[in-house]
Amino acid sequence: MKALLSKAVGGPDTLVLDELPSPEAKPGHAVISVKACGVNYPDVLIIEDKYQFKPARPFAPGGEVSGVVKALGEGVSHLKVGQRVLGNTGWGGMAEEMVLEASRLIPIPDAMPFDTAAAFIMTYGTSYYGLKDRGHLKPGETLLVLGAAGGVGLAAVELGKAMGARVIAAASSQEKVDLCLKHGADAGVVYPQGPFDKDSAKALASQFKEACGEHGADVIYDGVGGDYAEAALRSMAWEGRFLVIGFPAGIPRIPLKGCDIVGVFWGAAVTKDPKGHQQNVKELFELYTAGKIKPYVSEHFPLAQAGEAIKHLASRKAMGKVVVTME
């Protein structure tokens, strides 16, 4: 089988397409024939050893997949060979086949396309855990989403609307804001390219305040960081919740405000609270079935060009989800 491997620390250009033996199903595990793999920001970090997890090399990036069960290890009873599934893998997904714990595989509806399934669990799982369990978002509250046209950002926009919030989508271009409006955002903010001097930061804070209204944002979902976070925080409502998702624009400076700053580490939450994760997954599939959420896959790349897919995501030009397909 083919796999795109990280053999040395570096960017997407260091990845190598190689042939590997097909994996075998160990007890409690399953082998799946991968059909599609979602590309996420952790893929940018993990190949440069900048992520929370540092797998031994060589390894394939790719933290979420969809495919078909090829083989089952001893003790696996909730899956069957030939079943369509998605999985949260951490890494290893940019390969034609992979083995992982069977408990990390979730059956998907027959009508759910593989590219949609591969773009589902990481973004919606992160955003739902953040908004529901960490942000305690309530109907009628105002949600400000930074980086709103990216994978997790667009998921947060859709979920915020499904949860009854007023959603303000902030992104770096009108095209991106327009996409968010199509996916349910009530209003949008086009922010300029940072970093910002004092006057520019003040102007951006004024944009956020105007969009959020006099009350301010009850929850801010920040997938950007840097100077954007500081400006957004100045639009925060009293005792609001500022959710730290990621910081591709850098570590932010935090002004003194009467709010909670909350880290969102979905990967750890899945392990530490499996029952809560299972309930969230159940609710996410109910929302998908009801047509309230649906991944927007903007671009597809073949496995041989998966490095370009990661590079494209790192450029912050991607909208919605980028997916690598094996066929």
Short mmCIF file of C-alpha atoms in Angstrom, two decimals:
data_model
loop_
_atom_site.label_atom_id
_atom_site.label_comp_id
_atom_site.label_asym_id
_atom_site.label_seq_id
_atom_site.Cartn_x
_atom_site.Cartn_y
_atom_site.Cartn_z
CA MET A 1 0.00 0.00 0.00
CA LYS A 2 1.05 3.62 -0.53
CA ALA A 3 1.50 6.15 2.27
CA LEU A 4 2.72 9.74 2.45
CA LEU A 5 5.42 9.69 5.13
CA SER A 6 7.20 12.19 7.32
CA LYS A 7 10.73 10.79 7.61
CA ALA A 8 12.41 13.99 8.82
CA VAL A 9 11.27 17.14 10.63
CA GLY A 10 10.11 19.76 8.14
CA GLY A 11 7.33 21.26 6.07
CA PRO A 12 5.08 19.63 3.46
CA ASP A 13 7.91 19.46 0.89
CA THR A 14 9.73 16.93 3.10
CA LEU A 15 6.92 14.36 2.84
CA VAL A 16 7.66 11.25 0.77
CA LEU A 17 5.21 8.91 -0.99
CA ASP A 18 6.36 5.37 -0.22
CA GLU A 19 5.27 1.73 -0.37
CA LEU A 20 4.60 -0.06 2.92
CA PRO A 21 3.34 -3.53 3.84
CA SER A 22 -0.40 -3.72 4.49
CA PRO A 23 -1.12 -3.55 8.23
CA GLU A 24 -2.54 -6.47 10.21
CA ALA A 25 -5.44 -6.30 12.64
CA LYS A 26 -4.21 -6.65 16.23
CA PRO A 27 -6.59 -7.58 19.06
CA GLY A 28 -9.05 -4.74 19.65
CA HIS A 29 -8.09 -3.06 16.38
CA ALA A 30 -9.42 -2.86 12.83
CA VAL A 31 -7.80 -2.38 9.44
CA ILE A 32 -9.61 -0.01 7.12
CA SER A 33 -9.23 0.71 3.45
CA VAL A 34 -8.99 4.50 3.54
CA LYS A 35 -11.14 6.32 0.99
CA ALA A 36 -10.60 9.92 2.12
CA CYS A 37 -8.60 11.86 4.68
CA GLY A 38 -9.45 15.32 6.02
CA VAL A 39 -6.64 17.88 6.21
CA ASN A 40 -6.45 19.93 9.41
CA TYR A 41 -4.11 22.46 10.98
CA PRO A 42 -2.53 19.83 13.28
CA ASP A 43 -1.17 18.22 10.10
CA VAL A 44 0.83 21.41 9.51
CA LEU A 45 2.23 21.28 13.04
CA ILE A 46 2.82 17.56 13.53
CA ILE A 47 5.28 17.15 10.64
CA GLU A 48 7.35 20.01 12.11
CA ASP A 49 7.29 18.53 15.65
CA LYS A 50 5.24 21.52 16.86
CA TYR A 51 2.12 19.60 17.88
CA GLN A 52 1.19 18.25 21.34
CA PHE A 53 1.89 14.72 20.09
CA LYS A 54 5.17 13.72 18.45
CA PRO A 55 4.84 10.26 16.85
CA ALA A 56 7.92 8.21 16.05
CA ARG A 57 9.09 8.51 12.45
CA PRO A 58 8.35 7.50 9.83
CA PHE A 59 4.65 8.32 10.15
CA ALA A 60 1.90 9.57 7.87
CA PRO A 61 0.04 12.76 8.82
CA GLY A 62 -3.74 12.80 8.63
CA GLY A 63 -5.91 12.94 11.73
CA GLU A 64 -9.32 11.92 10.39
CA VAL A 65 -10.35 9.39 7.78
CA SER A 66 -13.27 7.61 6.23
CA GLY A 67 -13.25 4.24 4.57
CA VAL A 68 -14.35 0.62 4.66
CA VAL A 69 -13.48 -2.00 7.29
CA LYS A 70 -11.09 -4.52 5.70
CA ALA A 71 -10.25 -6.75 8.67
CA LEU A 72 -11.06 -7.05 12.36
CA GLY A 73 -8.83 -8.04 15.23
CA GLU A 74 -9.78 -10.40 18.03
CA GLY A 75 -12.40 -9.03 20.43
CA VAL A 76 -14.00 -6.50 18.07
CA SER A 77 -17.75 -7.06 17.98
CA HIS A 78 -19.37 -3.69 17.19
CA LEU A 79 -18.04 -3.56 13.60
CA LYS A 80 -18.14 -5.87 10.61
CA VAL A 81 -16.00 -6.30 7.51
CA GLY A 82 -17.27 -4.11 4.66
CA GLN A 83 -18.83 -1.54 6.98
CA ARG A 84 -18.48 2.15 6.08
CA VAL A 85 -16.83 4.11 8.90
CA LEU A 86 -15.06 7.31 9.87
CA GLY A 87 -12.28 7.58 12.41
CA ASN A 88 -10.39 10.09 14.52
CA THR A 89 -6.80 8.89 14.15
CA GLY A 90 -4.43 11.60 15.37
CA TRP A 91 -2.09 10.72 12.51
CA GLY A 92 -1.62 7.96 9.95
CA GLY A 93 -4.56 8.82 7.72
CA MET A 94 -2.67 9.78 4.55
CA ALA A 95 -2.30 6.16 3.51
CA GLU A 96 -4.30 3.67 1.46
CA GLU A 97 -4.76 1.45 4.53
CA MET A 98 -4.35 1.91 8.26
CA VAL A 99 -4.92 0.07 11.52
CA LEU A 100 -6.33 1.74 14.61
CA GLU A 101 -8.28 0.97 17.76
CA ALA A 102 -11.75 -0.20 16.79
CA SER A 103 -13.22 2.05 19.49
CA ARG A 104 -12.12 5.06 17.45
CA LEU A 105 -14.21 4.04 14.43
CA ILE A 106 -17.77 5.28 13.99
CA PRO A 107 -20.23 3.75 11.48
CA ILE A 108 -21.56 6.28 8.96
CA PRO A 109 -24.85 6.35 7.04
CA ASP A 110 -24.84 4.75 3.60
CA ALA A 111 -25.86 8.07 2.07
CA MET A 112 -22.92 9.99 3.61
CA PRO A 113 -20.18 10.50 0.97
CA PHE A 114 -16.66 9.51 2.00
CA ASP A 115 -15.25 13.01 1.49
CA THR A 116 -17.99 14.46 3.70
CA ALA A 117 -17.32 11.81 6.35
CA ALA A 118 -13.59 12.55 6.30
CA ALA A 119 -14.34 16.23 6.87
CA PHE A 120 -16.76 15.68 9.73
CA ILE A 121 -15.52 14.47 13.08
CA MET A 122 -12.47 16.62 13.79
CA THR A 123 -13.96 20.00 12.90
CA TYR A 124 -17.46 19.45 14.22
CA GLY A 125 -16.17 17.44 17.19
CA THR A 126 -13.79 20.25 18.17
CA SER A 127 -16.31 23.01 17.62
CA TYR A 128 -19.21 21.26 19.36
CA TYR A 129 -17.08 20.35 22.37
CA GLY A 130 -15.84 23.94 22.48
CA LEU A 131 -19.22 25.63 22.16
CA LYS A 132 -21.26 23.18 24.22
CA ASP A 133 -18.94 21.81 26.91
CA ARG A 134 -16.39 24.61 27.29
CA GLY A 135 -18.27 27.70 26.13
CA HIS A 136 -21.73 26.74 27.45
CA LEU A 137 -23.29 28.62 24.54
CA LYS A 138 -26.98 29.37 25.14
CA PRO A 139 -29.84 30.28 22.77
CA GLY A 140 -30.02 34.02 22.20
CA GLU A 141 -26.36 34.66 23.01
CA THR A 142 -23.93 36.33 20.61
CA LEU A 143 -21.09 34.21 19.22
CA LEU A 144 -18.11 35.80 17.44
CA VAL A 145 -16.07 33.36 15.33
CA LEU A 146 -12.54 34.31 14.22
CA GLY A 147 -11.18 32.48 11.16
CA ALA A 148 -14.78 31.66 10.41
CA ALA A 149 -14.30 30.33 6.86
CA GLY A 150 -11.81 27.61 7.84
CA GLY A 151 -12.74 24.05 8.75
CA VAL A 152 -13.38 24.45 12.48
CA GLY A 153 -14.57 28.03 12.02
CA LEU A 154 -17.29 27.17 9.51
CA ALA A 155 -18.34 24.26 11.73
CA ALA A 156 -18.62 26.70 14.64
CA VAL A 157 -20.78 29.02 12.53
CA GLU A 158 -23.20 26.21 11.63
CA LEU A 159 -23.27 24.79 15.15
CA GLY A 160 -23.73 28.22 16.71
CA LYS A 161 -26.84 28.76 14.58
CA ALA A 162 -28.12 25.25 15.34
CA MET A 163 -27.70 26.03 19.06
CA GLY A 164 -29.77 29.20 18.73
CA ALA A 165 -27.05 31.85 18.93
CA ARG A 166 -26.62 35.06 16.96
CA VAL A 167 -23.45 34.37 14.96
CA ILE A 168 -20.91 36.97 13.81
CA ALA A 169 -18.40 35.54 11.32
CA ALA A 170 -14.99 37.24 11.07
CA ALA A 171 -12.63 36.36 8.21
CA SER A 172 -9.91 37.88 6.05
CA SER A 173 -11.89 38.51 2.85
CA GLN A 174 -15.40 39.32 1.70
CA GLU A 175 -15.48 36.04 -0.21
CA LYS A 176 -14.89 34.14 3.04
CA VAL A 177 -17.48 36.16 4.93
CA ASP A 178 -20.01 35.56 2.14
CA LEU A 179 -19.41 31.80 2.50
CA CYS A 180 -20.14 32.08 6.23
CA LEU A 181 -23.34 34.01 5.56
CA LYS A 182 -24.46 31.20 3.24
CA HIS A 183 -23.85 28.77 6.10
CA GLY A 184 -26.00 30.66 8.56
CA ALA A 185 -23.99 33.55 9.99
CA ASP A 186 -26.13 36.57 10.88
CA ALA A 187 -23.42 39.15 10.12
CA GLY A 188 -19.77 39.32 9.15
CA VAL A 189 -16.56 41.26 9.70
CA VAL A 190 -13.75 41.44 7.12
CA TYR A 191 -10.54 42.00 9.04
CA PRO A 192 -7.26 43.23 7.51
CA GLN A 193 -3.99 41.32 7.41
CA GLY A 194 -2.00 41.61 10.67
CA PRO A 195 0.12 42.25 12.60
CA PHE A 196 -1.33 45.58 13.72
CA ASP A 197 0.09 48.76 15.20
CA LYS A 198 -1.76 50.44 18.06
CA ASP A 199 -4.12 52.45 15.83
CA SER A 200 -4.92 49.48 13.58
CA ALA A 201 -5.60 47.25 16.57
CA LYS A 202 -7.95 49.88 17.99
CA ALA A 203 -9.76 50.15 14.64
CA LEU A 204 -10.19 46.37 14.47
CA ALA A 205 -11.53 46.29 18.02
CA SER A 206 -14.08 48.92 16.98
CA GLN A 207 -15.16 46.72 14.03
CA PHE A 208 -15.76 43.79 16.36
CA LYS A 209 -17.62 45.94 18.90
CA GLU A 210 -19.89 47.38 16.21
CA ALA A 211 -20.70 43.94 14.82
CA CYS A 212 -21.39 42.39 18.24
CA GLY A 213 -23.53 45.24 19.47
CA GLU A 214 -23.67 47.11 22.76
CA HIS A 215 -23.94 43.93 24.85
CA GLY A 216 -20.82 42.43 23.28
CA ALA A 217 -19.92 38.81 22.44
CA ASP A 218 -20.99 36.24 25.01
CA VAL A 219 -18.68 33.64 23.44
CA ILE A 220 -15.66 34.21 21.20
CA TYR A 221 -14.37 31.24 19.23
CA ASP A 222 -10.76 32.03 18.35
CA GLY A 223 -9.03 29.84 15.80
CA VAL A 224 -6.58 32.57 14.78
CA GLY A 225 -4.79 34.10 17.78
CA GLY A 226 -2.21 36.88 17.47
CA ASP A 227 -3.36 40.49 17.39
CA TYR A 228 -6.85 39.40 16.31
CA ALA A 229 -7.48 37.83 19.71
CA GLU A 230 -6.63 40.98 21.64
CA ALA A 231 -8.91 43.10 19.44
CA ALA A 232 -11.75 40.59 19.70
CA LEU A 233 -11.45 40.39 23.49
CA ARG A 234 -12.22 44.10 23.69
CA SER A 235 -15.69 43.30 22.31
CA MET A 236 -16.35 40.66 24.98
CA ALA A 237 -19.48 40.84 27.13
CA TRP A 238 -19.14 40.86 30.91
CA GLU A 239 -18.41 37.30 32.12
CA GLY A 240 -18.16 36.08 28.53
CA ARG A 241 -16.20 32.98 27.50
CA PHE A 242 -13.17 33.26 25.21
CA LEU A 243 -12.41 29.89 23.60
CA VAL A 244 -8.79 29.29 22.58
CA ILE A 245 -8.85 26.89 19.60
CA GLY A 246 -5.52 27.63 17.88
CA PHE A 247 -3.13 30.43 17.05
CA PRO A 248 -1.70 30.29 13.51
CA ALA A 249 -1.27 34.10 13.74
CA GLY A 250 0.82 33.77 16.91
CA ILE A 251 0.38 33.68 20.68
CA PRO A 252 -1.97 36.53 21.62
CA ARG A 253 -1.55 39.26 24.22
CA ILE A 254 -4.50 39.25 26.57
CA PRO A 255 -5.99 42.51 27.91
CA LEU A 256 -7.57 42.54 31.37
CA LYS A 257 -11.28 41.75 31.00
CA GLY A 258 -14.08 40.33 33.16
CA CYS A 259 -14.28 37.08 31.20
CA ASP A 260 -13.16 33.45 31.25
CA ILE A 261 -10.36 32.34 28.91
CA VAL A 262 -10.91 28.66 28.17
CA GLY A 263 -8.64 26.19 26.41
CA VAL A 264 -10.30 23.73 24.01
CA PHE A 265 -8.32 20.47 23.73
CA TRP A 266 -10.81 18.15 22.05
CA GLY A 267 -8.32 15.33 21.45
CA ALA A 268 -7.66 14.95 25.18
CA ALA A 269 -11.36 15.29 26.01
CA VAL A 270 -12.20 12.32 23.76
CA THR A 271 -9.89 10.14 25.87
CA LYS A 272 -10.76 11.57 29.29
CA ASP A 273 -14.54 11.65 28.82
CA PRO A 274 -15.46 8.91 26.31
CA LYS A 275 -19.14 8.89 27.32
CA GLY A 276 -19.41 12.63 26.80
CA HIS A 277 -17.70 12.24 23.42
CA GLN A 278 -20.11 9.48 22.39
CA GLN A 279 -23.08 11.65 23.32
CA ASN A 280 -21.68 14.58 21.34
CA VAL A 281 -21.12 12.34 18.29
CA LYS A 282 -24.71 11.10 18.56
CA GLU A 283 -25.99 14.68 18.65
CA LEU A 284 -23.77 15.71 15.74
CA PHE A 285 -25.13 12.92 13.53
CA GLU A 286 -28.67 13.97 14.49
CA LEU A 287 -27.87 17.52 13.38
CA TYR A 288 -26.34 16.20 10.13
CA THR A 289 -29.38 14.01 9.43
CA ALA A 290 -31.65 16.99 10.09
CA GLY A 291 -29.70 19.05 7.54
CA LYS A 292 -28.52 21.61 10.11
CA ILE A 293 -24.82 20.93 9.58
CA LYS A 294 -22.88 19.72 6.54
CA PRO A 295 -19.14 19.93 5.87
CA TYR A 296 -18.20 22.22 3.01
CA VAL A 297 -15.42 20.48 1.08
CA SER A 298 -13.82 23.14 -1.11
CA GLU A 299 -10.96 21.15 -2.64
CA HIS A 300 -9.82 17.57 -3.23
CA PHE A 301 -6.22 16.39 -3.65
CA PRO A 302 -4.97 12.90 -4.60
CA LEU A 303 -2.69 11.11 -2.12
CA ALA A 304 0.39 11.84 -4.24
CA GLN A 305 -0.30 15.57 -3.83
CA ALA A 306 -1.28 15.51 -0.15
CA GLY A 307 1.76 17.61 0.72
CA GLU A 308 0.32 20.36 -1.48
CA ALA A 309 -2.98 20.01 0.39
CA ILE A 310 -1.20 20.62 3.70
CA LYS A 311 0.71 23.55 2.19
CA HIS A 312 -2.54 25.04 0.89
CA LEU A 313 -4.12 24.80 4.33
CA ALA A 314 -1.06 26.37 5.95
CA SER A 315 -1.34 29.36 3.59
CA ARG A 316 -4.68 30.20 5.27
CA LYS A 317 -6.28 30.56 1.83
CA ALA A 318 -8.45 27.46 2.14
CA MET A 319 -12.16 27.78 2.79
CA GLY A 320 -14.11 25.04 4.50
CA LYS A 321 -12.39 21.66 4.35
CA VAL A 322 -9.61 20.28 2.17
CA VAL A 323 -9.73 16.51 1.63
CA VAL A 324 -7.21 13.99 0.30
CA THR A 325 -8.77 11.11 -1.65
CA MET A 326 -7.17 7.71 -2.23
CA GLU A 327 -8.88 6.91 -5.53
#
